[in-house]
Short mmCIF file of C-alpha atoms in Angstrom, two decimals:
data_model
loop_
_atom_site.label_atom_id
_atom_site.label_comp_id
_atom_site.label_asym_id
_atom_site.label_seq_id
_atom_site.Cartn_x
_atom_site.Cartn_y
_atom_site.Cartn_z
CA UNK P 1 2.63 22.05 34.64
CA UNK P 2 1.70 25.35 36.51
CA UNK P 3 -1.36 25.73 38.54
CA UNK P 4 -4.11 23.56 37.79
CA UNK P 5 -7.26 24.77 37.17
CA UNK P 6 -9.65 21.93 36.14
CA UNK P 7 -9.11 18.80 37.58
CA UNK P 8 -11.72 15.77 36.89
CA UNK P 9 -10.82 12.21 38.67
CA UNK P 10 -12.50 8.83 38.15
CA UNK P 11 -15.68 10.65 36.17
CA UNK P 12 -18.66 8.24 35.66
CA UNK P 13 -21.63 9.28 33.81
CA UNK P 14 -24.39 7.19 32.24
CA UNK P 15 -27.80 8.47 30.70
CA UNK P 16 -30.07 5.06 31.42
CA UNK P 17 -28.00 1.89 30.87
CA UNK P 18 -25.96 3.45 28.32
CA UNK P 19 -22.99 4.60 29.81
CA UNK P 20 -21.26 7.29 28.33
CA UNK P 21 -17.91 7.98 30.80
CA UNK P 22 -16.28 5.53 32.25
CA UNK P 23 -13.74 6.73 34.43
CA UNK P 24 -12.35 9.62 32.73
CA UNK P 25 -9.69 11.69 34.53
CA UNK P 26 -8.21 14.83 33.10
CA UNK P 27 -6.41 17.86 34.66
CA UNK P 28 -6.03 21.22 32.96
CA UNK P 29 -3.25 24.04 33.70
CA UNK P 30 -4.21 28.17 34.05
CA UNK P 31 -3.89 29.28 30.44
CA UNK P 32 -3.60 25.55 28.85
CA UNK P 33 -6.18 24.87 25.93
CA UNK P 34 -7.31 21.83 25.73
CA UNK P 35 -9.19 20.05 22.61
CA UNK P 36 -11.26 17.13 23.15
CA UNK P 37 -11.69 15.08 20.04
CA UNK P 38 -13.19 12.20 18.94
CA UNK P 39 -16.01 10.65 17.11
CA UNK P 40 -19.86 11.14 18.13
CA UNK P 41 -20.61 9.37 21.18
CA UNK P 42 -17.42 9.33 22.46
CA UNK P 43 -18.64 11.59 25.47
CA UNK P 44 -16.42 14.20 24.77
CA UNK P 45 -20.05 16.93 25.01
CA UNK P 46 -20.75 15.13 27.96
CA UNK P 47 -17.58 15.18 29.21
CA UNK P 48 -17.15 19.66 28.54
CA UNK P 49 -20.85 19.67 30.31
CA UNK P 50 -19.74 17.92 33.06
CA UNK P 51 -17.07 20.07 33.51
CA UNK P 52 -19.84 23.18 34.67
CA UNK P 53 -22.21 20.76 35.98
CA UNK P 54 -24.96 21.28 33.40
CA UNK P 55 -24.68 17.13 33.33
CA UNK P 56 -24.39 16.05 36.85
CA UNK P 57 -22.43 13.00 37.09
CA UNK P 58 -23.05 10.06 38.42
CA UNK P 59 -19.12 9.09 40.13
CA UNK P 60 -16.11 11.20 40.68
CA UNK P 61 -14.88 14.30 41.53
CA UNK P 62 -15.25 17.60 39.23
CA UNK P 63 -12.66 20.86 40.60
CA UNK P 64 -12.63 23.92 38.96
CA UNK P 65 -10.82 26.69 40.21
CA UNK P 66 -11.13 26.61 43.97
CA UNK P 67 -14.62 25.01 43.99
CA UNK P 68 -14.74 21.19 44.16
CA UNK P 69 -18.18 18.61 44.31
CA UNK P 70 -17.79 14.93 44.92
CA UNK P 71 -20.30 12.77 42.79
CA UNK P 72 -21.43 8.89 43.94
CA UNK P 73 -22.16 6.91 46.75
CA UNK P 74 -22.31 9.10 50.17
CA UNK P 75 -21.56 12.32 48.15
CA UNK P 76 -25.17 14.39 48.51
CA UNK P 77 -26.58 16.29 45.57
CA UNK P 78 -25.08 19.70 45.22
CA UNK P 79 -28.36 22.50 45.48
CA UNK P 80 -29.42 25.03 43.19
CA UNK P 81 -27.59 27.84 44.78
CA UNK P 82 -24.15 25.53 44.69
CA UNK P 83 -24.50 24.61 41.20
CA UNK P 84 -25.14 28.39 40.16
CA UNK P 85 -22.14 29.85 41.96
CA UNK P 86 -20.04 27.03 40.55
CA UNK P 87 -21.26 27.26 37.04
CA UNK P 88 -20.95 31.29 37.54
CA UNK P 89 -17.34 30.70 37.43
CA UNK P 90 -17.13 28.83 33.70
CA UNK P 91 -17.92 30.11 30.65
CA UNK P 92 -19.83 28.16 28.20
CA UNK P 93 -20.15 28.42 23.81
CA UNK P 94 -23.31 26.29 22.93
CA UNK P 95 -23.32 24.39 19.19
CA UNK P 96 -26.71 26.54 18.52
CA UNK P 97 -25.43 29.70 19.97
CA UNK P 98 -28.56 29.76 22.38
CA UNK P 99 -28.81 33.73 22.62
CA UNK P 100 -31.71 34.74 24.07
CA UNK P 101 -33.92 35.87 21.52
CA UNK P 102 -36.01 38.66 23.54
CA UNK P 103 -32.88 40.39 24.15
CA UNK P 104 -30.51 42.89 21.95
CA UNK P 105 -27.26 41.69 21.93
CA UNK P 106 -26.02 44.31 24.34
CA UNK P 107 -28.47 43.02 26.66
CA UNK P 108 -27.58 38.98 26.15
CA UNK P 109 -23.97 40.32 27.21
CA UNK P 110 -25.66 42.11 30.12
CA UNK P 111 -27.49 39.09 31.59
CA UNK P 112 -25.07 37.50 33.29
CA UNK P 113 -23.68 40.64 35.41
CA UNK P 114 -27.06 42.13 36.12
CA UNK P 115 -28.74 39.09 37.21
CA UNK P 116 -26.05 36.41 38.70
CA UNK P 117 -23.73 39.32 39.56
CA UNK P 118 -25.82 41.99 40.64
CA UNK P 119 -23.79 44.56 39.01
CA UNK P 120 -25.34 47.92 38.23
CA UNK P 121 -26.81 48.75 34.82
CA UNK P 122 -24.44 51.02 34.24
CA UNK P 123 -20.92 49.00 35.11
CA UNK P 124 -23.22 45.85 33.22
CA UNK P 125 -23.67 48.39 30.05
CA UNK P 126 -19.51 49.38 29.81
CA UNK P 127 -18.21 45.86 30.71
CA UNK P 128 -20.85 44.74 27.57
CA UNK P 129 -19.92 46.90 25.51
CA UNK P 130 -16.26 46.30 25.75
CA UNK P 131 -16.71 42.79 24.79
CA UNK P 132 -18.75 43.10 22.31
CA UNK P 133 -16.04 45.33 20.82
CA UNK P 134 -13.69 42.78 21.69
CA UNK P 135 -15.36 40.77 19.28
CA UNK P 136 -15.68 42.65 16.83
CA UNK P 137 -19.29 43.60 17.63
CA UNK P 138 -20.04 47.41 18.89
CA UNK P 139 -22.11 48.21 15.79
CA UNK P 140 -24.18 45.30 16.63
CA UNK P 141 -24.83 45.93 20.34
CA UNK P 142 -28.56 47.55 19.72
CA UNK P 143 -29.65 44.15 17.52
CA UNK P 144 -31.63 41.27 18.05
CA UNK P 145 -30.00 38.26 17.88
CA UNK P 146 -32.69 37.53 14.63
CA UNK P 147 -30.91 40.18 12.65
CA UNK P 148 -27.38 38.71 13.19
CA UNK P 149 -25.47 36.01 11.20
CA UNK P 150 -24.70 32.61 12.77
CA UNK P 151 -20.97 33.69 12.99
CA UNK P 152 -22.02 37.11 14.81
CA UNK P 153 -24.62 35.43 17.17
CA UNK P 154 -21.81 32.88 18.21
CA UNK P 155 -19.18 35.89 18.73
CA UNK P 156 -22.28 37.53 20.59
CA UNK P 157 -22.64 34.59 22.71
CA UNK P 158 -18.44 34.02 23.31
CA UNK P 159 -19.06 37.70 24.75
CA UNK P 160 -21.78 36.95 26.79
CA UNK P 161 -19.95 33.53 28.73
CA UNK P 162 -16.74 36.24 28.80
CA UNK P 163 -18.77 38.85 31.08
CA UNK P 164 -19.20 36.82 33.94
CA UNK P 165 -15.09 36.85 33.72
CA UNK P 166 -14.89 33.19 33.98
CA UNK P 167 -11.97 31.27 35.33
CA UNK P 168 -11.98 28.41 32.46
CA UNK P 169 -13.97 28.76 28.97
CA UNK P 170 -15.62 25.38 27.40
CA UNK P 171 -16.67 25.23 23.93
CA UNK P 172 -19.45 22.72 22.70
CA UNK P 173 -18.66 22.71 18.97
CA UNK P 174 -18.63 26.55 18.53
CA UNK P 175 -18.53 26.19 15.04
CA UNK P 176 -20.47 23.15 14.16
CA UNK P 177 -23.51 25.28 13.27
CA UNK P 178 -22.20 27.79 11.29
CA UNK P 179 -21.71 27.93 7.14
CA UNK P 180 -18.18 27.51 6.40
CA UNK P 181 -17.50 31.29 5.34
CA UNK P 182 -18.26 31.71 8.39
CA UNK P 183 -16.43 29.13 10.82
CA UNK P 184 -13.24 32.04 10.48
CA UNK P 185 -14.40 35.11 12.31
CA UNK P 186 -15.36 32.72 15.75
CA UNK P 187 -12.06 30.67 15.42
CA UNK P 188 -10.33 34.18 15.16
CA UNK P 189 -12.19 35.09 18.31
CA UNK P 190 -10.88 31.56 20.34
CA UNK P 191 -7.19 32.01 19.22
CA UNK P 192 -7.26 35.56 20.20
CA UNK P 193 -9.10 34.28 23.79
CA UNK P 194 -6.34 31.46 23.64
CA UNK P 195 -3.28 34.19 23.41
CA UNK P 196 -5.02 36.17 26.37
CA UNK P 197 -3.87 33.22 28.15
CA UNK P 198 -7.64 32.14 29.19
CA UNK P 199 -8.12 28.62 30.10
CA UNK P 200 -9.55 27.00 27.64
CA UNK P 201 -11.42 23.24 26.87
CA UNK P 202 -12.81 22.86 23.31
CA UNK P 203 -14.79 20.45 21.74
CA UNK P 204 -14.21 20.07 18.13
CA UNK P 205 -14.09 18.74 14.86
CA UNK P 206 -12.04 21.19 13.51
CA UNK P 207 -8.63 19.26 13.75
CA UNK P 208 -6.92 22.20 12.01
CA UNK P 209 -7.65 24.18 14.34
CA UNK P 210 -7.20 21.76 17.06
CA UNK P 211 -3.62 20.97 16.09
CA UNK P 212 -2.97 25.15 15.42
CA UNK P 213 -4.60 26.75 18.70
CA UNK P 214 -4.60 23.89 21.38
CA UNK P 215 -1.51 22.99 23.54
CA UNK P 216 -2.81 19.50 24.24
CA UNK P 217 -5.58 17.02 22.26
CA UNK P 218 -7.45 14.38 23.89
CA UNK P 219 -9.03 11.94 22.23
CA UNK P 220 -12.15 10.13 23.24
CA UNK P 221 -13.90 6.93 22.04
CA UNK P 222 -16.37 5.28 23.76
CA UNK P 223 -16.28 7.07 27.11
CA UNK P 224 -12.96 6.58 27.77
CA UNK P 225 -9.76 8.58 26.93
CA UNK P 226 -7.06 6.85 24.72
CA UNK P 227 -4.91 9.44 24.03
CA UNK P 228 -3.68 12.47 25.85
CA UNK P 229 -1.03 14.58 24.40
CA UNK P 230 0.60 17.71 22.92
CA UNK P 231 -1.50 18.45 19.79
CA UNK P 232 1.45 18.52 17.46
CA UNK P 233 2.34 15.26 18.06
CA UNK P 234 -1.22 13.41 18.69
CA UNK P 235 -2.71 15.04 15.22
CA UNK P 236 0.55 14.68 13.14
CA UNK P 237 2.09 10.59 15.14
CA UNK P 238 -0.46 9.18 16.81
CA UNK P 239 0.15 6.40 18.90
CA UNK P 240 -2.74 4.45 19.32
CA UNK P 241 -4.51 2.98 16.32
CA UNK P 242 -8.23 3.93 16.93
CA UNK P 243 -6.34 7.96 17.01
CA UNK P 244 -5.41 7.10 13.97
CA UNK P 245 -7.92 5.34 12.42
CA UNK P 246 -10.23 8.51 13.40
CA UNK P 247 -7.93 11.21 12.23
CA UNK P 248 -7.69 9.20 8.99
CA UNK P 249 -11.14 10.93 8.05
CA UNK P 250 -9.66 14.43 8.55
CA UNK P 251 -6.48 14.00 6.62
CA UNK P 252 -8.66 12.18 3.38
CA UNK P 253 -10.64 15.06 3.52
CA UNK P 254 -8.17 17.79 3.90
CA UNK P 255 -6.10 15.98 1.01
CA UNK P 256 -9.67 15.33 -1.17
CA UNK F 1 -96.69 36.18 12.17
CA UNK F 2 -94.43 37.32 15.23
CA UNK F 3 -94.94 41.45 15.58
CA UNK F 4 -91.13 42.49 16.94
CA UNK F 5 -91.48 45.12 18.79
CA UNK F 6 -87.87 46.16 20.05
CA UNK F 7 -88.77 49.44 21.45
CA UNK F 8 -89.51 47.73 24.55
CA UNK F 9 -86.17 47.04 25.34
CA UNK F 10 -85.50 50.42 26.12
CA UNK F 11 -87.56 50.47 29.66
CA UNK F 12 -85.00 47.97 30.98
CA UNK F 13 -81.80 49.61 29.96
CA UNK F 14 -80.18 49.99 33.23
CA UNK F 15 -81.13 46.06 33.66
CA UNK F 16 -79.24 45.54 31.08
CA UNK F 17 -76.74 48.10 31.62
CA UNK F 18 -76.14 46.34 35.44
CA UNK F 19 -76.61 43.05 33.89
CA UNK F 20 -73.45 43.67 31.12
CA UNK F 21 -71.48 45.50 33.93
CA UNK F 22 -71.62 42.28 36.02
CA UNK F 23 -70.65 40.01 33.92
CA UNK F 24 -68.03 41.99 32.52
CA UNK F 25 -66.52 42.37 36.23
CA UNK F 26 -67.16 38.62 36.87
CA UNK F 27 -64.83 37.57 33.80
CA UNK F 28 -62.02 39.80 34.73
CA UNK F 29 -61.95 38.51 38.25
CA UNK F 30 -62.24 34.70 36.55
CA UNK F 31 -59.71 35.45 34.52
CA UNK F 32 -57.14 37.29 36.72
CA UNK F 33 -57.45 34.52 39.70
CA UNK F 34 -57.94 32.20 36.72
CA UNK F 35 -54.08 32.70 35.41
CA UNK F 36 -52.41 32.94 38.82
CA UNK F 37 -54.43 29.26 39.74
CA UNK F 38 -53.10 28.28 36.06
CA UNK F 39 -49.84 29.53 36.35
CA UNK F 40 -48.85 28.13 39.81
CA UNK F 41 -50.57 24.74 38.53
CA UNK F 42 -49.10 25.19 35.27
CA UNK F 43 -45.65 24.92 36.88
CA UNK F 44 -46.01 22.84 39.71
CA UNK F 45 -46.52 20.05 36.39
CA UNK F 46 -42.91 20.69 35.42
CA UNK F 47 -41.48 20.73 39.15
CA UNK F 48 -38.85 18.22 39.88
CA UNK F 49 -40.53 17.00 42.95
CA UNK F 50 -43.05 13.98 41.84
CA UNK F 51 -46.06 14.46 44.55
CA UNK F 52 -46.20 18.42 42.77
CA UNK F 53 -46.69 17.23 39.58
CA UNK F 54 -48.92 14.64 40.64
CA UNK F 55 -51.08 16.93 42.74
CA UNK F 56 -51.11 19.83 39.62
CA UNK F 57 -52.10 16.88 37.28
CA UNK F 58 -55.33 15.61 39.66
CA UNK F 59 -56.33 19.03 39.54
CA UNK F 60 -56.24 20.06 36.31
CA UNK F 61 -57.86 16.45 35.14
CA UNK F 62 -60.73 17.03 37.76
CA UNK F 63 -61.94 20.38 36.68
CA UNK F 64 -61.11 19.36 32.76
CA UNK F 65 -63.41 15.87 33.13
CA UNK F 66 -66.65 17.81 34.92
CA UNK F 67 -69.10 20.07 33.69
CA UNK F 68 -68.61 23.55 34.34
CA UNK F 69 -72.38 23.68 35.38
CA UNK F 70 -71.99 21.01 37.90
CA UNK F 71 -68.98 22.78 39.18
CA UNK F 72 -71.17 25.50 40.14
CA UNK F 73 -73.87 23.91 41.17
CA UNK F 74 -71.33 21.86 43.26
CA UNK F 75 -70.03 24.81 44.75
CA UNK F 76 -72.94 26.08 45.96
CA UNK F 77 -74.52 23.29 47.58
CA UNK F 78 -72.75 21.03 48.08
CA UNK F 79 -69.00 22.44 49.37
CA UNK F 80 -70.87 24.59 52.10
CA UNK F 81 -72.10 21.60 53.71
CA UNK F 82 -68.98 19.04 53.55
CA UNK F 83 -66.69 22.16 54.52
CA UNK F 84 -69.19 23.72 57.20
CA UNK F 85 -68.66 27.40 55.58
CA UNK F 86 -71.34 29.91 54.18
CA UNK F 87 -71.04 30.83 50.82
CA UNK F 88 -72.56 33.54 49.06
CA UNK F 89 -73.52 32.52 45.22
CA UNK F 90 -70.95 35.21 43.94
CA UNK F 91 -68.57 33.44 45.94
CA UNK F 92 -69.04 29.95 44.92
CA UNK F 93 -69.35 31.09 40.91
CA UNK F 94 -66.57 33.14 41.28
CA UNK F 95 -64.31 29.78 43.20
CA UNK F 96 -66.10 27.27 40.56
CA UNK F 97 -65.28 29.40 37.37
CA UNK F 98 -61.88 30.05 38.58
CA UNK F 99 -60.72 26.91 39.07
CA UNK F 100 -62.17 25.84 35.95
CA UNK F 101 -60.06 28.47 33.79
CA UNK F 102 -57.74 27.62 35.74
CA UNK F 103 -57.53 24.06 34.20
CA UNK F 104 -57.17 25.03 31.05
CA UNK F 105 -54.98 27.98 31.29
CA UNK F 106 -52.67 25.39 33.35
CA UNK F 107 -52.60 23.46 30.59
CA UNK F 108 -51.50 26.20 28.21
CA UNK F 109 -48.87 27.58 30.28
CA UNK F 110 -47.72 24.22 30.72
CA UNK F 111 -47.01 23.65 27.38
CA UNK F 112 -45.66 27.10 26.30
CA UNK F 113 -42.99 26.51 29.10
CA UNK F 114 -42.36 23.34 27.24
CA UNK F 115 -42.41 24.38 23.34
CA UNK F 116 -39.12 26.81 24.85
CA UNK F 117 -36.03 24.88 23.17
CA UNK F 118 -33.91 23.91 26.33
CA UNK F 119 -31.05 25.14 24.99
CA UNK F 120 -32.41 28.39 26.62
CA UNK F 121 -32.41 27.10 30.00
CA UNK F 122 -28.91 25.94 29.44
CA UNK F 123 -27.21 28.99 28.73
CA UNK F 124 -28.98 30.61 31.28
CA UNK F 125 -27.84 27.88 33.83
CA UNK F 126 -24.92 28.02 32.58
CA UNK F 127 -24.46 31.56 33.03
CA UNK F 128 -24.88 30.99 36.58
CA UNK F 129 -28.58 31.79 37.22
CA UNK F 130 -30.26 29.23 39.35
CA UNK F 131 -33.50 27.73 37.78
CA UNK F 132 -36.10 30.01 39.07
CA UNK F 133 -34.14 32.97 37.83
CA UNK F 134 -33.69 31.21 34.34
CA UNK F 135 -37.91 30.34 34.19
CA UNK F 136 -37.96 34.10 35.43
CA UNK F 137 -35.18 36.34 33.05
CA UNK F 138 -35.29 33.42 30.13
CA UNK F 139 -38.33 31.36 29.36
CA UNK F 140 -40.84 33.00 30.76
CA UNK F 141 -41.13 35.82 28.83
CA UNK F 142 -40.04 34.30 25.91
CA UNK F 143 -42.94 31.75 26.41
CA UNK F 144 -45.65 34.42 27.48
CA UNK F 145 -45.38 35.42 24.16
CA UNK F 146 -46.67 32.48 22.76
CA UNK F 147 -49.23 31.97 25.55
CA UNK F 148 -50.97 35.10 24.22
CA UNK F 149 -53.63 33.72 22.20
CA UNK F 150 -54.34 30.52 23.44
CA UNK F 151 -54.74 32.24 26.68
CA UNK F 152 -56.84 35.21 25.44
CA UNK F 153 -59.01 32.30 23.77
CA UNK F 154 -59.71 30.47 27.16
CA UNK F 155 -60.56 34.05 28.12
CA UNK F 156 -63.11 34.75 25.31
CA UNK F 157 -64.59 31.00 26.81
CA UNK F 158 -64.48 31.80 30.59
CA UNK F 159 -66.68 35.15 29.07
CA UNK F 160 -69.07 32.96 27.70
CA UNK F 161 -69.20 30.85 30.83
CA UNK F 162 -70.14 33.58 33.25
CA UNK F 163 -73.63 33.23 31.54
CA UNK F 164 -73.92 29.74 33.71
CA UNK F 165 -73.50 31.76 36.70
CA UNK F 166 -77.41 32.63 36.57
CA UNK F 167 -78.42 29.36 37.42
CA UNK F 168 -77.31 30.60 40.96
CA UNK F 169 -79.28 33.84 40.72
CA UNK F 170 -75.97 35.84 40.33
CA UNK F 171 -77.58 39.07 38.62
CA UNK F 172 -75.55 38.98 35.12
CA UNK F 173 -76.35 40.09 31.73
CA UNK F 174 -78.56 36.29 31.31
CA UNK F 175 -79.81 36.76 34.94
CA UNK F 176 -81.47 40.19 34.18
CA UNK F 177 -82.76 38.99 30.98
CA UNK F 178 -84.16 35.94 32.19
CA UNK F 179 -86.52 38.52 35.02
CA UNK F 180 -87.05 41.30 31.88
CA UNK F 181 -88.27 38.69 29.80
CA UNK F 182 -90.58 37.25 32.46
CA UNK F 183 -91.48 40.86 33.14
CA UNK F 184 -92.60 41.53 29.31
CA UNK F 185 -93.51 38.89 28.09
CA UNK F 186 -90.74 39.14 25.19
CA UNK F 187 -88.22 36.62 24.77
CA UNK F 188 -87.75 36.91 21.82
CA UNK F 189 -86.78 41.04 21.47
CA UNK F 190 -84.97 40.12 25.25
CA UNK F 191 -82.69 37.16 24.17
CA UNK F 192 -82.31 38.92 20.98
CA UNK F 193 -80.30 41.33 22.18
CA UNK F 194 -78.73 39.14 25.08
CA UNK F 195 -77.08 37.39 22.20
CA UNK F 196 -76.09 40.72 20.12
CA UNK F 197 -74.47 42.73 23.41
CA UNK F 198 -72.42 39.00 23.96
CA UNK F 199 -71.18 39.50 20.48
CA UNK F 200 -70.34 43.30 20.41
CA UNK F 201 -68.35 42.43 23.52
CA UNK F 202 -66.44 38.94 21.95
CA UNK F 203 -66.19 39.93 18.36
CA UNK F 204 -63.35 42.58 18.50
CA UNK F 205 -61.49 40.11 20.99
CA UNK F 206 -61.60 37.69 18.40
CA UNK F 207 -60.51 39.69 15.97
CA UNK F 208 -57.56 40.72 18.51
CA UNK F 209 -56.19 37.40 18.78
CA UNK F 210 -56.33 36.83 15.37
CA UNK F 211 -54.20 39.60 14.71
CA UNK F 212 -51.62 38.67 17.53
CA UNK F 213 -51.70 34.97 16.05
CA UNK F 214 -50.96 36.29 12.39
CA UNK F 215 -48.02 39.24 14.26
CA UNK F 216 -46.51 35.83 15.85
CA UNK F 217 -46.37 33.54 13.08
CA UNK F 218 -44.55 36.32 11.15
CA UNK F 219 -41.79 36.79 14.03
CA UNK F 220 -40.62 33.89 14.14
#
């Protein structure tokens, strides 16, 4: 594998006395997309939020990039100025889109740059615009997010994570939100991002996709990962039996 | 049968006139230190540091749980002496009314920070911003907009409460009314109109916030 650019070790999260990662350990290459599967409450969302600190775990190490925190015993609690810069360098795609509604599209897009960056209004304005082109979006730029469709605001929000020009991209069930007329237009958007050669972790249930766009599927159950391969071969031969007792669902329904 | 005779009212128009003008200048200053008291208390609630929120929550419940009149009163006499400073009355109504508004409108701000889905304040962490910026850029004004008419309510109340204020001689509309009345000899005509120039001032804001209530239902 080439350079790695996320690297989690010995990952321990738990909300209460419900623990929801065990000891996960995962490591990600530049340009390698990763899809985390598995069913609900596995801790694959906790796992992706994690990954830009937005859950702060409780044991381990998370590295992204060039910046590294230790979590745990003797390991102090990163600040708010430590957590921004390190979360400045990620990209995230919420389940509900979470635009900000006060704001025109252009201006969600613009956020980022003008107020974490500093960039003038003017650079903020061309880099927006440029992604929101990129997806598919200059006509929109002027609207609030109320006016747009769940499949624009999410291609509205993919534009907004890309503007801070993030080093990895993480996807919280992109498309879990959206009608399914719609799931198309935002999974066109990721492949495109995934041909680009951006560095990518996905959470999913889209296994189609999964298997299509990803290089590698994990699978998670119960806060641990059982399986960890290419995405050919863990979606179409599974090797362990709760992978394939949980792709079982997929394949019924893609055959019913 | 009671002979009105309202054309006595006009001899103490500039009473009136002064009276109006003071209360009108003691609500905006109640309501301007009013919100900053509210919103500093409002967030120090939803601070991650527990002796804040314990300190914003004492406050708020002391000021909620005591009469507004023995606030004042309070004020006057009795702070003076336990904190060995002079007071003027305007002072002490003007400390005592804020800090009363400020209660409430703590209590408001508090919970339009709240009713903001967090989802907000995750993509704006997530974008990088640290959490000042994200209650600053993000939830803020997004929540503000919500405030409005709760807030503008407590305002139309803190109004309303200024008329306690002439219990400490503080010359406001009541105040004058109170020595015009005792100058006439007509209450009635006096308090009469007391009540009417209250309501030609608070009507229209009602109607205000009604209308910003029905614009934000609608928007969202």
């Amino acid at each position: 594998m080439s350079e790695i650019m996320i690297e989690v070790a010995a990952l321990r999260k738990q909300f209460g006395d419900h623990v929801v990662l065990r000891s996960v350990d995962l490591k990600v290459g530049r340009g390698e997309v990763v899809a985390l599967i598995g069913p609900s409450g596995s801790g694959k969302s906790t796992l992706l939020r994690c990954l830009n600190l937005l859950v702060v775990p409780d044991g381990g190490a998370v590295r992204v990039g060039g910046k590294s925190f230790r979590f745990g015993a003797g390991a102090s609690q990163p600040g708010n100025r430590a957590l921004a810069g390190f979360r400045a360098a990620t990209g995230m795609v919420f389940q509900q889109f979470n635009l900000f509604p006060h704001r025109t599209a252009l201006e969600n897009v613009m956020e980022g740059p003008l107020v974490v960056r500093r960039m003038a209004r003017a650079g903020a304005e061309a880099l927006a615009r440029g992604l929101l082109a990129k997806v598919g979006l200059a006509d929109k730029a002027e609207q609030y997010p109320s006016r747009l469709s769940g499949g624009q605001k999410q291609r509205v929000a993919i534009a907004r994570a890309l503007a801070m020009q993030p080093a990895v991209m993480l996807f919280d069930e992109a498309t879990s939100a959206l009608d399914p007329e719609l799931v198309g237009e935002v999974l066109g958007v990721m492949q495109s991002l995934a041909a680009e050669g951006m560095t990518m972790v996905i959470v999913t249930h889209e296994i189609a996709f999964a298997r299509e766009v990803a290089d590698r599927v994990v699978f998670l159950r119960d806060g641990v990962i059982v399986e960890d391969g290419p995405a050919r071969q863990v979606i179409d031969s599974p090797r362990e039996e709760a992978t394939r007792a949980f792709l079982a669902h997929f394949h019924r329904q893609r055959e019913g | 049968m009671y002979q009105w005779d309202f054309s006595i009212l006009w001899s103490y128009r500039w009473l009136f006139l002064n009276g109006l003008w003071v209360t009108l200048a003691f609500t905006a200053a109640i309501v301007v230190l009013g919100l900053v008291v509210g919103l500093v208390s409002g967030l120090l609630r939803l601070s991650s540091i527990a002796p804040l929120r314990w300190l914003s929550q004492a406050y708020v419940e002391v000021f909620r749980c005591t009469p507004i009149l023995v606030q004042l009163v309070w004020f006057y006499y009795a702070l003076p002496i336990l904190a060995g400073i002079e007071m003027t009355a305007t002072t002490a109504a003007v400390l005592a009314l804020s800090l009363y508004g400020g209660a409430f409108y703590a209590e408001i701000i508090r919970g339009g920070i709240n009713s903001i889905e967090s989802g907000q304040t995750e993509a704006a962490l997530a974008l990088g911003m640290t959490p000042a910026q994200s209650m600053r850029r993000i939830v803020l004004p997004q929540a503000l907009k919500r405030m409005v008419p709760p807030l503008m309510n407590q305002s139309i109340i803190q109004l309303k409460n200024t008329s306690l204020v002439s219990v400490l001689a503080v010359p406001d509309l009541l105040y004058q009314g109170q020595a015009a009345a005792h100058d006439s000899y007509r209450p009635l005509e006096i308090y009469t109109l007391i009540a009417v120039l209250y309501f030609a001032v608070l009507f229209p804001l009602t109607l205000l916030v009604g209308r910003l209530e029905r614009r934000l239902a609608r928007a969202d």
